[in-house]
mmCIF file of C-alpha atoms in Angstrom:
data_model
loop_
_atom_site.group_PDB
_atom_site.id
_atom_site.type_symbol
_atom_site.label_atom_id
_atom_site.label_comp_id
_atom_site.label_asym_id
_atom_site.label_seq_id
_atom_site.Cartn_x
_atom_site.Cartn_y
_atom_site.Cartn_z
ATOM 1 C CA MET A 8 0.000 0.000 0.000
ATOM 2 C CA PHE A 9 1.207 3.486 -0.904
ATOM 3 C CA GLN A 10 1.809 5.282 2.412
ATOM 4 C CA LEU A 11 3.075 8.825 1.979
ATOM 5 C CA ALA A 12 3.385 9.357 5.729
ATOM 6 C CA ALA A 13 5.615 6.273 5.959
ATOM 7 C CA PHE A 14 7.919 7.515 3.192
ATOM 8 C CA LYS A 15 8.281 10.826 5.008
ATOM 9 C CA LEU A 16 8.960 9.085 8.294
ATOM 10 C CA HIS A 17 11.728 7.006 6.699
ATOM 11 C CA ALA A 18 13.142 10.162 5.099
ATOM 12 C CA ARG A 19 13.384 11.917 8.463
ATOM 13 C CA GLN A 20 15.050 8.849 9.964
ATOM 14 C CA SER A 21 17.580 8.775 7.098
ATOM 15 C CA MET A 22 18.307 12.469 7.637
ATOM 16 C CA SER A 23 18.839 11.893 11.332
ATOM 17 C CA ASN A 24 21.206 8.961 10.730
ATOM 18 C CA GLN A 25 23.321 10.853 8.189
ATOM 19 C CA PHE A 26 22.804 14.436 9.335
ATOM 20 C CA SER A 27 26.318 15.906 8.951
ATOM 21 C CA LYS A 28 27.017 14.330 5.551
ATOM 22 C CA THR A 29 23.570 15.201 4.258
ATOM 23 C CA LEU A 30 24.024 18.796 5.420
ATOM 24 C CA LEU A 31 27.368 18.985 3.588
ATOM 25 C CA VAL A 32 25.888 17.673 0.344
ATOM 26 C CA THR A 33 22.892 20.010 0.623
ATOM 27 C CA PHE A 34 25.214 22.965 1.270
ATOM 28 C CA PHE A 35 27.188 22.190 -1.894
ATOM 29 C CA ILE A 36 24.028 21.883 -4.023
ATOM 30 C CA LEU A 37 22.571 25.132 -2.714
ATOM 31 C CA LEU A 38 25.897 26.980 -2.942
ATOM 32 C CA VAL A 39 26.265 26.191 -6.650
ATOM 33 C CA SER A 40 22.611 27.033 -7.306
ATOM 34 C CA TYR A 41 22.719 30.314 -5.377
ATOM 35 C CA LEU A 42 25.984 31.496 -6.957
ATOM 36 C CA LEU A 43 24.667 30.913 -10.470
ATOM 37 C CA ALA A 44 21.323 32.550 -9.678
ATOM 38 C CA ILE A 45 22.969 35.614 -8.094
ATOM 39 C CA ALA A 46 25.433 35.983 -10.983
ATOM 40 C CA GLU A 47 22.617 35.806 -13.513
ATOM 41 C CA TYR A 48 20.460 38.268 -11.542
ATOM 42 C CA PHE A 49 23.153 40.950 -11.386
ATOM 43 C CA SER A 50 24.369 40.376 -14.929
ATOM 44 C CA SER A 51 23.587 43.352 -17.189
ATOM 45 C CA ASN A 52 25.339 41.937 -20.232
ATOM 46 C CA THR A 53 23.074 39.919 -22.532
ATOM 47 C CA LEU A 54 25.905 37.691 -23.690
ATOM 48 C CA LEU A 55 26.992 37.029 -20.108
ATOM 49 C CA THR A 56 23.417 36.235 -19.083
ATOM 50 C CA PHE A 57 23.155 33.767 -21.955
ATOM 51 C CA GLY A 58 26.467 32.199 -20.933
ATOM 52 C CA LEU A 59 25.345 31.793 -17.323
ATOM 53 C CA SER A 60 22.067 30.234 -18.473
ATOM 54 C CA LEU A 61 24.057 27.792 -20.565
ATOM 55 C CA VAL A 62 26.259 26.935 -17.584
ATOM 56 C CA GLN A 63 23.134 26.308 -15.493
ATOM 57 C CA LEU A 64 21.815 24.000 -18.193
ATOM 58 C CA LEU A 65 25.082 22.080 -18.425
ATOM 59 C CA LEU A 66 25.454 21.794 -14.640
ATOM 60 C CA GLY A 67 21.866 20.654 -14.230
ATOM 61 C CA GLY A 68 22.562 17.081 -15.318
ATOM 62 C CA PRO A 69 25.678 16.400 -13.214
ATOM 63 C CA LEU A 70 24.172 18.102 -10.160
ATOM 64 C CA LEU A 71 20.920 16.139 -10.457
ATOM 65 C CA LEU A 72 22.695 12.829 -10.986
ATOM 66 C CA ALA A 73 25.026 13.504 -8.051
ATOM 67 C CA ALA A 74 22.142 14.475 -5.747
ATOM 68 C CA PHE A 75 19.940 11.542 -6.751
ATOM 69 C CA THR A 76 22.855 9.116 -6.362
ATOM 70 C CA TYR A 77 23.694 10.331 -2.865
ATOM 71 C CA PHE A 78 20.117 10.462 -1.562
ATOM 72 C CA LEU A 79 19.219 7.132 -3.169
ATOM 73 C CA HIS A 80 22.038 5.371 -1.340
ATOM 74 C CA THR A 81 21.449 7.312 1.873
ATOM 75 C CA ALA A 82 17.886 5.997 1.833
ATOM 76 C CA LYS A 83 19.037 2.465 1.032
ATOM 77 C CA TYR A 84 22.068 1.961 3.277
ATOM 78 C CA ASP A 85 22.728 2.504 6.957
ATOM 79 C CA GLN A 86 26.042 4.249 6.228
ATOM 80 C CA ALA A 87 26.126 6.220 3.003
ATOM 81 C CA ASN A 88 29.054 8.544 2.305
ATOM 82 C CA THR A 89 29.799 11.644 0.277
ATOM 83 C CA ASN A 90 31.556 9.559 -2.388
ATOM 84 C CA TYR A 91 28.089 8.808 -3.688
ATOM 85 C CA PHE A 92 27.669 12.520 -4.365
ATOM 86 C CA PHE A 93 31.050 13.415 -5.833
ATOM 87 C CA THR A 94 31.712 10.243 -7.886
ATOM 88 C CA PRO A 95 29.027 11.003 -10.552
ATOM 89 C CA PHE A 96 30.841 14.239 -11.454
ATOM 90 C CA SER A 97 33.507 12.061 -13.076
ATOM 91 C CA SER A 98 30.777 10.992 -15.530
ATOM 92 C CA ILE A 99 29.849 14.537 -16.519
ATOM 93 C CA GLY A 100 29.987 13.567 -20.201
ATOM 94 C CA ARG A 101 27.101 11.173 -19.597
ATOM 95 C CA ALA A 102 25.154 13.228 -17.070
ATOM 96 C CA ILE A 103 24.737 16.236 -19.394
ATOM 97 C CA PRO A 104 23.197 14.351 -22.360
ATOM 98 C CA ALA A 105 21.071 12.322 -19.909
ATOM 99 C CA PHE A 106 19.575 15.533 -18.538
ATOM 100 C CA LEU A 107 19.157 17.089 -21.982
ATOM 101 C CA TRP A 108 17.460 13.960 -23.338
ATOM 102 C CA GLN A 109 14.909 13.876 -20.502
ATOM 103 C CA THR A 110 14.275 17.617 -20.834
ATOM 104 C CA PHE A 111 13.842 17.284 -24.595
ATOM 105 C CA ARG A 112 11.338 14.430 -24.247
ATOM 106 C CA ILE A 113 9.245 16.334 -21.692
ATOM 107 C CA PHE A 114 9.419 19.456 -23.877
ATOM 108 C CA LEU A 115 8.069 17.538 -26.881
ATOM 109 C CA TRP A 116 5.096 16.290 -24.871
ATOM 110 C CA SER A 117 4.531 19.784 -23.469
ATOM 111 C CA CYS A 118 4.302 21.105 -27.027
ATOM 112 C CA LEU A 119 1.094 19.095 -27.468
ATOM 113 C CA LEU A 120 -0.611 20.493 -24.379
ATOM 114 C CA LEU A 121 0.316 21.371 -20.812
ATOM 115 C CA VAL A 122 -1.360 18.309 -19.292
ATOM 116 C CA PRO A 123 0.532 15.687 -21.379
ATOM 117 C CA GLY A 124 3.764 17.445 -20.404
ATOM 118 C CA ILE A 125 2.887 17.237 -16.710
ATOM 119 C CA ILE A 126 1.913 13.576 -17.036
ATOM 120 C CA LYS A 127 5.189 12.713 -18.753
ATOM 121 C CA ASN A 128 7.104 14.695 -16.154
ATOM 122 C CA TYR A 129 5.766 12.313 -13.507
ATOM 123 C CA ALA A 130 6.188 9.287 -15.777
ATOM 124 C CA TYR A 131 9.882 10.145 -16.132
ATOM 125 C CA SER A 132 10.303 11.182 -12.471
ATOM 126 C CA GLN A 133 12.258 8.025 -11.531
ATOM 127 C CA TYR A 134 14.653 8.379 -14.481
ATOM 128 C CA PHE A 135 17.602 9.807 -12.528
ATOM 129 C CA PHE A 136 17.152 7.309 -9.692
ATOM 130 C CA ILE A 137 17.457 4.495 -12.231
ATOM 131 C CA LEU A 138 20.549 6.112 -13.769
ATOM 132 C CA ALA A 139 22.003 6.578 -10.289
ATOM 133 C CA GLU A 140 21.459 2.929 -9.432
ATOM 134 C CA GLN A 141 22.734 1.642 -12.777
ATOM 135 C CA PRO A 142 25.130 4.181 -14.370
ATOM 136 C CA LYS A 143 25.542 2.244 -17.628
ATOM 137 C CA ILE A 144 21.875 1.743 -18.478
ATOM 138 C CA SER A 145 20.750 3.401 -21.724
ATOM 139 C CA PHE A 146 18.742 6.617 -21.491
ATOM 140 C CA ASN A 147 15.755 5.204 -23.396
ATOM 141 C CA LYS A 148 15.670 2.078 -21.248
ATOM 142 C CA ALA A 149 15.760 4.164 -18.069
ATOM 143 C CA LEU A 150 12.886 6.314 -19.347
ATOM 144 C CA LYS A 151 10.803 3.259 -20.294
ATOM 145 C CA THR A 152 11.449 1.640 -16.921
ATOM 146 C CA SER A 153 10.455 4.869 -15.167
ATOM 147 C CA GLU A 154 7.207 4.873 -17.145
ATOM 148 C CA LYS A 155 6.516 1.272 -16.150
ATOM 149 C CA ILE A 156 7.026 1.697 -12.414
ATOM 150 C CA THR A 157 5.050 4.964 -12.210
ATOM 151 C CA LYS A 158 2.048 3.599 -14.093
ATOM 152 C CA GLY A 159 -0.963 3.960 -11.808
ATOM 153 C CA TYR A 160 0.964 6.123 -9.332
ATOM 154 C CA LYS A 161 1.025 9.524 -11.032
ATOM 155 C CA MET A 162 -1.664 10.992 -8.789
ATOM 156 C CA GLU A 163 0.216 9.739 -5.724
ATOM 157 C CA LEU A 164 3.402 11.353 -7.044
ATOM 158 C CA PHE A 165 1.505 14.592 -7.541
ATOM 159 C CA MET A 166 0.142 14.398 -3.984
ATOM 160 C CA LEU A 167 3.685 13.915 -2.700
ATOM 161 C CA ASP A 168 4.789 17.128 -4.390
ATOM 162 C CA LEU A 169 1.668 18.901 -3.160
ATOM 163 C CA SER A 170 2.399 17.830 0.415
ATOM 164 C CA PHE A 171 5.706 19.711 0.238
ATOM 165 C CA LEU A 172 4.146 22.927 -1.081
ATOM 166 C CA GLY A 173 4.016 24.492 2.386
ATOM 167 C CA TRP A 174 7.666 23.609 2.977
ATOM 168 C CA PHE A 175 8.756 25.268 -0.263
ATOM 169 C CA ILE A 176 6.692 28.369 0.557
ATOM 170 C CA LEU A 177 8.511 28.477 3.905
ATOM 171 C CA SER A 178 11.811 28.209 2.024
ATOM 172 C CA THR A 179 10.854 31.246 -0.048
ATOM 173 C CA VAL A 180 9.845 33.232 3.046
ATOM 174 C CA THR A 181 13.167 32.420 4.726
ATOM 175 C CA CYS A 182 15.145 33.400 1.612
ATOM 176 C CA GLY A 183 16.132 29.796 0.999
ATOM 177 C CA LEU A 184 17.463 29.010 4.489
ATOM 178 C CA ALA A 185 14.755 26.416 5.119
ATOM 179 C CA LEU A 186 15.993 24.519 2.068
ATOM 180 C CA PHE A 187 18.846 23.126 4.156
ATOM 181 C CA TYR A 188 16.146 20.994 5.789
ATOM 182 C CA VAL A 189 13.472 20.855 3.081
ATOM 183 C CA LEU A 190 15.652 19.782 0.128
ATOM 184 C CA PRO A 191 17.129 16.615 1.714
ATOM 185 C CA TYR A 192 13.757 15.828 3.301
ATOM 186 C CA TYR A 193 12.077 16.043 -0.114
ATOM 187 C CA LEU A 194 14.718 14.073 -2.024
ATOM 188 C CA LEU A 195 14.985 11.351 0.632
ATOM 189 C CA THR A 196 11.208 10.951 0.581
ATOM 190 C CA LYS A 197 11.372 10.502 -3.190
ATOM 191 C CA ALA A 198 14.263 8.041 -2.812
ATOM 192 C CA HIS A 199 12.256 5.865 -0.426
ATOM 193 C CA LEU A 200 9.335 6.124 -2.828
ATOM 194 C CA TYR A 201 11.551 4.914 -5.675
ATOM 195 C CA HIS A 202 12.537 1.823 -3.699
ATOM 196 C CA TYR A 203 8.848 1.146 -3.057
ATOM 197 C CA LEU A 204 7.902 1.552 -6.741
ATOM 198 C CA LYS A 205 10.750 -0.690 -7.823
ATOM 199 C CA THR A 206 9.873 -3.368 -5.259
ATOM 200 C CA GLU A 207 6.189 -3.310 -6.196
ATOM 201 C CA SER A 208 6.883 -3.453 -9.942
ATOM 202 C CA LEU A 209 9.069 -6.531 -9.459
ATOM 203 C CA LYS A 210 6.584 -8.152 -7.098
ATOM 204 C CA GLN A 211 3.689 -7.624 -9.524
ATOM 205 C CA ASN A 212 5.769 -8.712 -12.557
ATOM 206 C CA ILE A 213 5.386 -5.294 -14.170
ATOM 207 C CA CYS A 214 9.169 -5.208 -14.479
ATOM 208 C CA THR A 215 12.017 -7.683 -14.226
ATOM 209 C CA MET A 216 15.535 -7.082 -12.968
ATOM 210 C CA GLU A 217 16.556 -6.792 -16.607
ATOM 211 C CA ASP A 218 14.598 -3.520 -16.793
ATOM 212 C CA PHE A 219 16.855 -2.081 -14.092
ATOM 213 C CA SER A 220 20.167 -3.284 -15.490
ATOM 214 C CA SER A 221 22.370 -2.259 -18.382
ATOM 215 C CA ASP A 222 23.096 -4.463 -21.343
ATOM 216 C CA GLU A 223 26.788 -4.282 -20.479
ATOM 217 C CA ILE A 224 28.565 -6.498 -17.992
ATOM 218 C CA PHE A 225 30.238 -4.548 -15.203
ATOM 219 C CA SER A 226 33.830 -5.266 -14.435
ATOM 220 C CA GLU A 227 34.802 -5.590 -10.778
ATOM 221 C CA GLU A 228 36.594 -2.248 -11.017
ATOM 222 C CA ASP A 229 33.471 -0.531 -12.380
ATOM 223 C CA GLU A 230 31.424 -1.918 -9.504
ATOM 224 C CA LEU A 231 33.860 -0.548 -6.926
ATOM 225 C CA ILE A 232 33.855 2.880 -8.552
ATOM 226 C CA THR A 233 30.098 3.267 -8.985
ATOM 227 C CA HIS A 234 29.053 1.477 -5.772
ATOM 228 C CA PRO A 235 31.808 2.170 -3.194
ATOM 229 C CA ALA A 236 29.691 0.770 -0.371
ATOM 230 C CA LYS A 237 27.994 -2.052 -2.255
ATOM 231 C CA GLN A 238 28.796 -4.592 0.446
ATOM 232 C CA GLN A 239 26.825 -2.650 3.029
ATOM 233 C CA THR A 240 23.528 -4.195 4.029
ATOM 234 C CA SER A 241 20.461 -2.445 2.688
ATOM 235 C CA SER A 242 18.274 -0.971 5.410
ATOM 236 C CA PHE A 243 15.273 -0.314 3.198
ATOM 237 C CA VAL A 244 12.046 -2.068 4.121
ATOM 238 C CA PRO A 245 8.873 -1.429 2.068
ATOM 239 C CA PRO A 246 6.520 0.844 4.054
ATOM 240 C CA GLN A 247 3.742 -1.748 4.175
ATOM 241 C CA GLN A 248 6.034 -3.954 6.260
ATOM 242 C CA GLN A 249 6.648 -1.232 8.817
ATOM 243 C CA LYS A 250 4.439 -1.239 11.876
ATOM 244 C CA SER A 251 5.219 2.347 12.772
ATOM 245 C CA SER A 252 3.646 5.236 10.960
ATOM 246 C CA ALA A 253 3.610 8.948 11.643
ATOM 247 C CA PRO A 254 1.871 11.944 10.065
ATOM 248 C CA ALA A 255 3.897 14.365 7.950
#
């Protein structure tokens, strides 16, 4: 059963267990975002503004992949580390086209009407989690798998975002300071949700493990680079198996 309150509870527990590292990662994400936003705001040169917008676009992919990788593993393991965040930056040549391809696909659907664009945005919402979990999976396969596991859950995904509306309003009122709490809370909730969607899709035979794996065979060295803590025991338990539940 889809339990939003349970996902949020697990997210808060993950934040508590990895508070200092999560704060460091969040600080880095917000620092880069704020510096680019401030530079663009005070830029009076059209060419410079265009250049900064281009930099934002190019940094979007690596920053998203790094954030999703860190928070995915923080949600999954008892002891995640910052390597999960910084390692994806070594794959910047893959992260940029991955981001551009997803953005392009959503843009094409948005050209039809606003609603199809919104629907596809939620259909593709697990795309970066899949890329984070399997760095060598093809972009199209990751998008198709995301569509499969979100089928029948788009309204629930929308309700999740809606439940954080008050938090993001608070972040605006506090000039972004509340984001140091809200951003990891939001992304960890989505990470726990991803694990639930993946587990349910496998349980109901909507997907197989092949849908979540690349067509390439990893070498032992690749595994150590992309999953530095792969031998850690996963702490994730589907929400329906948890006896405890708490309101958001």
